[in-house]
Short mmCIF file of C-alpha atoms in Angstrom, two decimals:
data_model
loop_
_atom_site.label_atom_id
_atom_site.label_comp_id
_atom_site.label_asym_id
_atom_site.label_seq_id
_atom_site.Cartn_x
_atom_site.Cartn_y
_atom_site.Cartn_z
CA MET A 1 9.78 -9.33 149.84
CA GLU A 2 11.10 -5.84 149.13
CA LEU A 3 14.36 -5.13 150.95
CA THR A 4 15.24 -1.65 152.14
CA ALA A 5 18.23 -0.20 153.91
CA SER A 6 18.63 3.23 155.39
CA PRO A 7 21.11 5.40 153.42
CA GLU A 8 23.32 5.91 156.45
CA SER A 9 23.63 2.15 156.97
CA LEU A 10 25.57 1.81 153.72
CA ASP A 11 27.57 5.03 153.95
CA ILE A 12 31.36 4.75 153.63
CA THR A 13 32.94 7.16 156.05
CA SER A 14 36.58 8.06 155.72
CA SER A 15 36.93 9.09 159.38
CA ARG A 16 36.62 5.53 160.66
CA LYS A 17 38.55 2.34 160.11
CA GLN A 18 37.15 0.61 157.06
CA ARG A 19 35.10 -2.51 157.70
CA VAL A 20 35.21 -5.87 155.98
CA LEU A 21 32.39 -8.35 156.52
CA ILE A 22 33.16 -12.00 155.74
CA LEU A 23 30.07 -14.11 155.08
CA THR A 24 30.44 -17.86 155.48
CA THR A 25 28.53 -20.88 156.75
CA ARG A 26 29.16 -23.39 159.50
CA THR A 27 28.73 -26.34 157.12
CA GLY A 28 31.92 -28.10 158.17
CA GLY A 29 34.87 -26.43 159.83
CA GLY A 30 36.79 -25.60 156.65
CA HIS A 31 34.73 -22.60 155.57
CA MET A 32 34.97 -21.05 159.03
CA ASN A 33 38.72 -21.75 159.24
CA LEU A 34 39.16 -20.03 155.88
CA ALA A 35 37.14 -17.05 157.09
CA GLN A 36 39.26 -16.86 160.26
CA SER A 37 42.43 -16.99 158.15
CA LEU A 38 41.25 -14.08 156.01
CA LYS A 39 40.25 -12.15 159.10
CA GLU A 40 43.75 -12.51 160.54
CA THR A 41 45.26 -11.30 157.25
CA LEU A 42 42.95 -8.31 156.84
CA SER A 43 42.82 -7.25 160.50
CA ALA A 44 46.24 -5.64 160.06
CA LYS A 45 44.43 -2.74 158.40
CA TYR A 46 40.68 -3.24 158.63
CA GLU A 47 37.95 -3.93 161.14
CA VAL A 48 36.87 -7.44 160.18
CA SER A 49 33.76 -9.38 161.21
CA ILE A 50 32.58 -12.88 160.33
CA ALA A 51 28.90 -13.79 160.05
CA ASP A 52 26.75 -16.69 158.91
CA PRO A 53 23.39 -15.64 157.43
CA TYR A 54 22.04 -19.17 157.05
CA PRO A 55 19.67 -20.73 159.60
CA ASP A 56 20.61 -23.75 161.68
CA ILE A 57 18.47 -26.03 159.52
CA LEU A 58 21.06 -25.82 156.73
CA HIS A 59 23.91 -26.65 159.10
CA ASN A 60 21.98 -29.60 160.54
CA TYR A 61 21.11 -30.82 157.04
CA TYR A 62 24.76 -30.79 155.99
CA ALA A 63 25.92 -32.44 159.22
CA GLY A 64 23.35 -35.21 158.89
CA LEU A 65 24.13 -36.01 155.26
CA SER A 66 27.92 -35.80 155.60
CA ARG A 67 27.91 -38.19 158.57
CA HIS A 68 25.17 -40.67 157.76
CA PHE A 69 24.11 -40.38 154.11
CA LEU A 70 27.25 -39.78 152.11
CA TRP A 71 25.79 -41.48 149.04
CA PHE A 72 22.95 -38.95 148.95
CA TRP A 73 25.34 -36.05 149.48
CA ASP A 74 27.37 -37.29 146.52
CA VAL A 75 24.27 -37.57 144.30
CA GLN A 76 23.10 -34.11 145.31
CA TYR A 77 26.53 -32.56 144.76
CA ARG A 78 26.96 -34.03 141.28
CA PHE A 79 23.32 -33.40 140.31
CA THR A 80 23.64 -29.64 140.97
CA ASN A 81 27.19 -29.31 139.60
CA ASN A 82 26.04 -27.59 136.40
CA TRP A 83 24.79 -24.14 135.48
CA PRO A 84 21.00 -24.77 135.16
CA LEU A 85 20.57 -26.66 138.42
CA SER A 86 23.02 -24.52 140.40
CA TYR A 87 20.95 -21.52 139.25
CA VAL A 88 17.77 -23.16 140.56
CA LEU A 89 19.51 -24.00 143.86
CA HIS A 90 20.76 -20.44 144.27
CA SER A 91 17.35 -18.98 143.43
CA VAL A 92 15.62 -21.10 146.08
CA LEU A 93 18.20 -20.27 148.75
CA THR A 94 18.23 -16.57 147.91
CA GLY A 95 14.55 -16.29 148.82
CA GLY A 96 15.32 -17.40 152.36
CA VAL A 97 18.67 -15.74 152.98
CA LYS A 98 18.54 -12.28 151.40
CA ARG A 99 16.72 -10.77 154.39
CA PRO A 100 19.37 -12.03 156.86
CA ILE A 101 22.08 -10.71 154.52
CA ALA A 102 20.35 -7.32 154.46
CA ASP A 103 20.15 -7.36 158.26
CA LEU A 104 23.89 -8.07 158.46
CA LEU A 105 24.62 -5.16 156.12
CA GLU A 106 22.53 -2.91 158.36
CA LYS A 107 24.30 -4.17 161.48
CA HIS A 108 27.93 -4.14 160.29
CA LYS A 109 27.81 -1.35 157.69
CA PRO A 110 30.70 -2.90 155.74
CA ASP A 111 32.86 -1.18 153.17
CA MET A 112 33.59 -4.56 151.58
CA LEU A 113 32.07 -8.04 151.54
CA VAL A 114 33.91 -11.35 151.21
CA THR A 115 32.42 -14.83 151.07
CA THR A 116 34.06 -18.20 151.59
CA HIS A 117 31.09 -20.32 150.51
CA ALA A 118 29.66 -21.05 147.05
CA LEU A 119 26.07 -20.78 148.33
CA LEU A 120 26.62 -17.14 149.20
CA SER A 121 28.25 -15.99 145.94
CA PHE A 122 24.94 -15.52 144.08
CA GLU A 123 22.87 -14.72 147.16
CA VAL A 124 25.03 -11.76 148.21
CA THR A 125 24.91 -10.10 144.80
CA ARG A 126 21.12 -10.48 144.65
CA ALA A 127 20.67 -9.03 148.13
CA MET A 128 22.91 -6.06 147.30
CA LYS A 129 21.00 -5.48 144.08
CA GLN A 130 17.72 -5.36 146.02
CA LEU A 131 19.28 -2.88 148.46
CA ASP A 132 20.93 -0.86 145.70
CA ALA A 133 24.12 -1.26 147.74
CA LYS A 134 27.39 -0.48 145.98
CA ILE A 135 29.82 -2.47 148.09
CA PRO A 136 32.97 -4.14 146.72
CA PHE A 137 32.57 -7.91 146.82
CA ALA A 138 35.20 -10.68 146.78
CA CYS A 139 34.79 -14.44 146.46
CA GLN A 140 37.44 -16.52 148.22
CA LEU A 141 37.24 -19.83 146.37
CA THR A 142 37.72 -22.83 148.60
CA ASP A 143 38.84 -26.25 147.41
CA LEU A 144 42.19 -27.19 145.93
CA GLU A 145 41.65 -29.20 142.74
CA GLU A 146 38.10 -28.36 141.70
CA VAL A 147 35.22 -26.26 143.04
CA HIS A 148 31.47 -26.60 142.49
CA THR A 149 29.88 -24.79 139.55
CA ALA A 150 27.73 -22.88 142.05
CA TRP A 151 30.67 -20.51 142.54
CA PHE A 152 30.29 -19.33 138.95
CA THR A 153 26.52 -19.34 138.38
CA GLU A 154 26.66 -15.55 138.27
CA LYS A 155 30.06 -13.95 138.00
CA GLN A 156 29.30 -10.60 139.65
CA ALA A 157 32.07 -10.38 142.25
CA ASP A 158 34.66 -7.64 141.85
CA ILE A 159 37.50 -10.07 142.50
CA TYR A 160 37.93 -13.83 142.79
CA LEU A 161 40.72 -15.21 144.97
CA ALA A 162 41.83 -18.64 143.77
CA PRO A 163 43.59 -20.83 146.36
CA THR A 164 45.50 -22.86 143.78
CA ARG A 165 46.60 -22.69 140.17
CA GLU A 166 44.11 -25.46 139.40
CA ILE A 167 41.19 -23.38 140.67
CA TYR A 168 42.53 -20.30 138.87
CA HIS A 169 42.37 -22.15 135.55
CA GLN A 170 38.96 -23.62 136.34
CA ALA A 171 37.62 -20.12 137.02
CA LEU A 172 38.96 -18.95 133.66
CA ARG A 173 37.22 -21.87 131.95
CA GLU A 174 34.00 -20.97 133.76
CA GLY A 175 34.14 -17.46 132.31
CA VAL A 176 35.59 -15.35 135.11
CA LYS A 177 37.34 -12.36 133.57
CA PRO A 178 41.14 -12.53 133.93
CA ALA A 179 41.18 -8.94 135.23
CA CYS A 180 39.05 -10.04 138.20
CA LEU A 181 40.89 -13.27 139.00
CA TYR A 182 43.98 -13.74 141.17
CA ALA A 183 45.88 -16.83 142.35
CA THR A 184 46.42 -15.89 145.99
CA GLY A 185 47.04 -19.28 147.59
CA ARG A 186 45.11 -20.93 150.37
CA PRO A 187 45.13 -18.77 153.53
CA VAL A 188 45.80 -20.58 156.80
CA ARG A 189 45.43 -19.39 160.36
CA ARG A 190 48.41 -17.62 161.86
CA GLN A 191 48.99 -20.32 164.48
CA PHE A 192 50.18 -22.67 161.72
CA LEU A 193 52.78 -20.15 160.58
CA GLU A 194 54.01 -19.26 164.04
CA VAL A 195 54.17 -22.68 165.74
CA SER A 196 57.61 -23.66 166.98
CA ALA A 197 58.97 -27.13 166.20
CA SER A 198 61.13 -26.88 169.31
CA ASN A 199 58.00 -27.43 171.42
CA ARG A 200 57.48 -30.98 170.12
CA SER A 201 58.94 -32.66 173.19
CA GLU A 202 56.91 -30.53 175.59
CA THR A 203 53.69 -31.07 173.62
CA LEU A 204 54.04 -34.85 173.44
CA THR A 205 55.05 -35.10 177.09
CA SER A 206 51.95 -33.10 178.07
CA LEU A 207 49.86 -35.77 176.33
CA GLY A 208 51.66 -38.62 178.07
CA LEU A 209 53.41 -39.66 174.85
CA ASN A 210 57.04 -40.42 174.08
CA PRO A 211 58.83 -37.41 172.49
CA SER A 212 61.21 -39.77 170.67
CA MET A 213 58.58 -42.01 169.06
CA PHE A 214 57.18 -41.69 165.51
CA THR A 215 53.85 -39.90 165.94
CA VAL A 216 50.70 -39.87 163.83
CA PHE A 217 48.11 -37.11 164.18
CA LEU A 218 44.79 -38.77 163.34
CA GLN A 219 41.61 -36.83 162.71
CA GLY A 220 38.89 -38.84 164.41
CA GLY A 221 35.23 -39.05 163.56
CA ALA A 222 35.46 -39.01 159.78
CA LYS A 223 34.39 -42.66 159.52
CA GLY A 224 32.72 -42.96 162.90
CA SER A 225 34.17 -45.05 165.73
CA ALA A 226 34.25 -48.28 163.72
CA GLY A 227 36.36 -46.77 160.95
CA VAL A 228 38.69 -45.08 163.41
CA ASP A 229 39.01 -48.37 165.34
CA ARG A 230 40.40 -50.09 162.26
CA ILE A 231 42.85 -47.28 161.53
CA VAL A 232 44.05 -47.13 165.14
CA LYS A 233 44.55 -50.91 165.22
CA ASN A 234 46.59 -50.80 162.01
CA ILE A 235 48.81 -48.01 163.32
CA LEU A 236 49.44 -49.56 166.72
CA THR A 237 50.17 -53.04 165.30
CA VAL A 238 52.33 -51.94 162.40
CA GLY A 239 55.38 -53.70 163.83
CA VAL A 240 57.43 -50.58 164.46
CA PRO A 241 57.05 -48.17 167.38
CA MET A 242 54.34 -45.62 166.58
CA GLN A 243 51.98 -43.55 168.71
CA ILE A 244 48.82 -41.58 167.95
CA ILE A 245 47.37 -38.19 168.76
CA LEU A 246 43.66 -38.79 168.13
CA ALA A 247 41.72 -35.55 167.64
CA VAL A 248 38.11 -36.27 168.60
CA GLY A 249 36.73 -32.72 168.58
CA ASN A 250 33.59 -32.49 170.72
CA ASN A 251 32.79 -36.20 170.33
CA THR A 252 32.72 -37.31 173.97
CA THR A 253 31.59 -40.82 173.01
CA MET A 254 34.68 -41.29 170.87
CA ALA A 255 36.86 -39.78 173.58
CA SER A 256 35.58 -42.32 176.11
CA HIS A 257 35.89 -45.20 173.65
CA PHE A 258 39.59 -44.57 173.03
CA ALA A 259 40.59 -43.49 176.53
CA GLY A 260 43.30 -45.51 178.27
CA ILE A 261 44.83 -47.12 175.16
CA GLU A 262 48.60 -47.41 175.31
CA ARG A 263 50.50 -45.17 172.87
CA LEU A 264 47.35 -43.19 172.10
CA ALA A 265 46.44 -39.75 173.43
CA VAL A 266 42.90 -38.46 173.01
CA LEU A 267 42.82 -34.78 172.11
CA PRO A 268 39.48 -33.01 172.65
CA PHE A 269 38.50 -29.89 170.74
CA THR A 270 40.96 -27.03 171.04
CA GLU A 271 41.31 -23.80 169.08
CA ALA A 272 45.10 -24.08 169.44
CA ILE A 273 45.45 -27.23 167.33
CA ALA A 274 48.66 -26.32 165.47
CA PRO A 275 51.16 -27.40 168.19
CA TYR A 276 49.63 -30.90 168.29
CA MET A 277 49.69 -31.31 164.53
CA ASP A 278 53.24 -29.96 164.43
CA ALA A 279 54.36 -32.46 167.08
CA SER A 280 53.49 -35.31 164.72
CA ASP A 281 55.48 -36.89 161.89
CA LEU A 282 52.42 -37.72 159.77
CA ILE A 283 48.94 -36.22 159.55
CA MET A 284 46.09 -38.53 158.68
CA GLY A 285 42.38 -38.15 158.05
CA LYS A 286 39.81 -36.59 155.75
CA PRO A 287 41.22 -34.43 152.91
CA GLY A 288 39.37 -31.20 153.51
CA ALA A 289 41.07 -28.22 151.88
CA SER A 290 41.81 -26.55 155.22
CA PHE A 291 43.23 -29.71 156.80
CA ILE A 292 45.52 -30.39 153.82
CA SER A 293 46.66 -26.75 153.76
CA GLU A 294 47.42 -26.76 157.47
CA ALA A 295 49.43 -29.96 157.02
CA PHE A 296 51.58 -28.62 154.18
CA THR A 297 52.07 -25.33 156.03
CA LEU A 298 53.55 -27.38 158.89
CA GLU A 299 55.59 -29.39 156.33
CA LYS A 300 53.89 -32.63 157.36
CA PRO A 301 53.04 -35.40 154.87
CA PHE A 302 49.32 -36.18 154.70
CA ILE A 303 47.59 -39.56 154.39
CA ALA A 304 43.98 -39.39 153.22
CA THR A 305 42.06 -42.29 154.77
CA THR A 306 38.51 -41.28 153.81
CA PHE A 307 36.69 -38.44 152.08
CA ILE A 308 33.31 -36.80 151.65
CA PRO A 309 32.15 -37.54 148.08
CA GLY A 310 31.74 -34.44 145.99
CA GLN A 311 33.93 -31.58 147.10
CA GLU A 312 36.69 -33.67 148.71
CA ALA A 313 37.13 -36.30 145.98
CA PRO A 314 39.21 -34.01 143.71
CA ASN A 315 41.47 -33.17 146.67
CA LEU A 316 42.74 -36.75 146.54
CA ARG A 317 44.16 -36.02 143.08
CA PHE A 318 45.65 -32.79 144.39
CA ILE A 319 47.57 -34.63 147.13
CA GLN A 320 49.02 -37.08 144.63
CA LYS A 321 49.74 -34.52 141.91
CA HIS A 322 51.78 -32.27 144.21
CA ASN A 323 53.36 -35.18 146.12
CA LEU A 324 52.00 -33.92 149.44
CA GLY A 325 51.35 -37.38 150.84
CA TRP A 326 49.42 -40.56 150.11
CA VAL A 327 45.87 -41.72 149.48
CA CYS A 328 45.02 -44.90 151.41
CA LEU A 329 41.25 -45.43 151.51
CA GLU A 330 41.37 -49.13 152.44
CA SER A 331 42.34 -49.68 156.06
CA GLU A 332 44.02 -53.03 155.33
CA LYS A 333 46.53 -51.25 153.07
CA LEU A 334 47.51 -48.78 155.77
CA LYS A 335 49.85 -51.09 157.66
CA PRO A 336 52.08 -51.89 154.63
CA LEU A 337 52.16 -48.20 153.75
CA LEU A 338 53.24 -47.18 157.26
CA ASN A 339 55.89 -49.91 157.31
CA SER A 340 57.25 -48.61 154.01
CA ILE A 341 57.29 -45.02 155.23
CA PHE A 342 58.97 -45.88 158.52
CA SER A 343 61.60 -48.18 157.02
CA ASN A 344 62.56 -45.85 154.17
CA PRO A 345 63.49 -42.35 155.39
CA LYS A 346 64.11 -41.25 151.78
CA VAL A 347 60.40 -41.65 151.05
CA MET A 348 59.52 -39.21 153.83
CA GLN A 349 62.26 -36.80 152.81
CA GLU A 350 61.04 -36.72 149.20
CA LYS A 351 57.55 -35.86 150.39
CA ILE A 352 58.84 -33.16 152.70
CA GLU A 353 60.86 -31.56 149.90
CA SER A 354 57.77 -31.46 147.66
CA ILE A 355 55.73 -30.06 150.52
CA ARG A 356 58.28 -27.32 151.19
CA ALA A 357 58.20 -26.28 147.53
CA TYR A 358 54.42 -26.07 147.54
CA ARG A 359 54.36 -24.30 150.90
CA ALA A 360 56.76 -21.65 149.57
CA TRP A 361 54.50 -20.98 146.58
CA ASN A 362 51.43 -20.77 148.79
CA ILE A 363 52.97 -18.35 151.28
CA GLN A 364 54.27 -16.14 148.49
CA ALA A 365 50.85 -16.11 146.80
CA ASN A 366 49.16 -15.21 150.10
CA GLN A 367 51.10 -11.93 150.17
CA ALA A 368 48.83 -10.58 147.41
CA VAL A 369 45.59 -10.72 149.42
CA LEU A 370 45.95 -7.56 151.51
CA PRO A 371 47.21 -5.36 148.62
CA LEU A 372 44.29 -6.54 146.45
CA VAL A 373 41.78 -5.57 149.13
CA GLU A 374 43.54 -2.23 149.64
CA ARG A 375 43.35 -1.53 145.93
CA LEU A 376 39.66 -2.44 145.76
CA LEU A 377 38.77 -0.25 148.73
CA ALA A 378 40.78 2.67 147.37
CA VAL A 379 38.64 2.91 144.22
#
């Protein structure tokens, strides 16, 4: 299909506030959280919109595999994690998504494009080529230890924003030009930077929990109710006083299942999640890049209890390498680990000191994002 765009739809007009369009997908919450974080950073100077050009079928496909067929997701991820097959994957997807991308360009008339998903890096450049659109384009790379080769199938973006030093060096190995590559840290939503630790008592009291008790924030749903059952049992029978904030999202079945348990508060979906995570002593769950980054921004040690094979597996190494927490994938080993953490305050303090050092680097690196965009839009 031949794509066309009216000349005025792509005109950059100096009399208006410049527009940035962030393209992402709703395949998991992390990509959208990253897009929201960038929007908050860039909104200080630009009019920023977020859009998802992919149809619901892709979101449903990801949700189904990541919940029920992890083995197949892992096979698919590793099978396409190379240049030839990532090129084929991109080519197939581009045929279905370039028209929606063109429609979004017509609608938003952006002065700059940013993507937070590997399966838009190639697709955006192809759509712009079809439209003959000369719009600055940035790729915000996502994961912490390693990203999929699909990010680098075609290296046509004007700038690449690497969330960690590990991803910066991977991008160099993949052939991204050093002049286009910047280590800018992992952006997090403003609520995680502005939350006040002094509200811990109020937050826990509002949940019916004890403000003085050691508190675990547990991300529910990653293993389904059975997996969460085992983790909850291990926490509540650890032999020392602990309580749980169980985040169930929109899972009403899980909310009902865990309702009424002593020392456990069920937390349904809320946009303002930072105060609840900050009220905890430990954060526990699936090691998505956003979740880990939010935890270290709050200076909370993280325990990874499960993971999605493929993109999240390298994040386990990242946690251990930077001493941000622990990896405990076997539920029977959780109780001894929690006993050790609770009975040895020095262990927690060492983690917190490592976390503070990494947090400081990340926040400092984040300061480069807005100036880089300003420079690109000034050309």
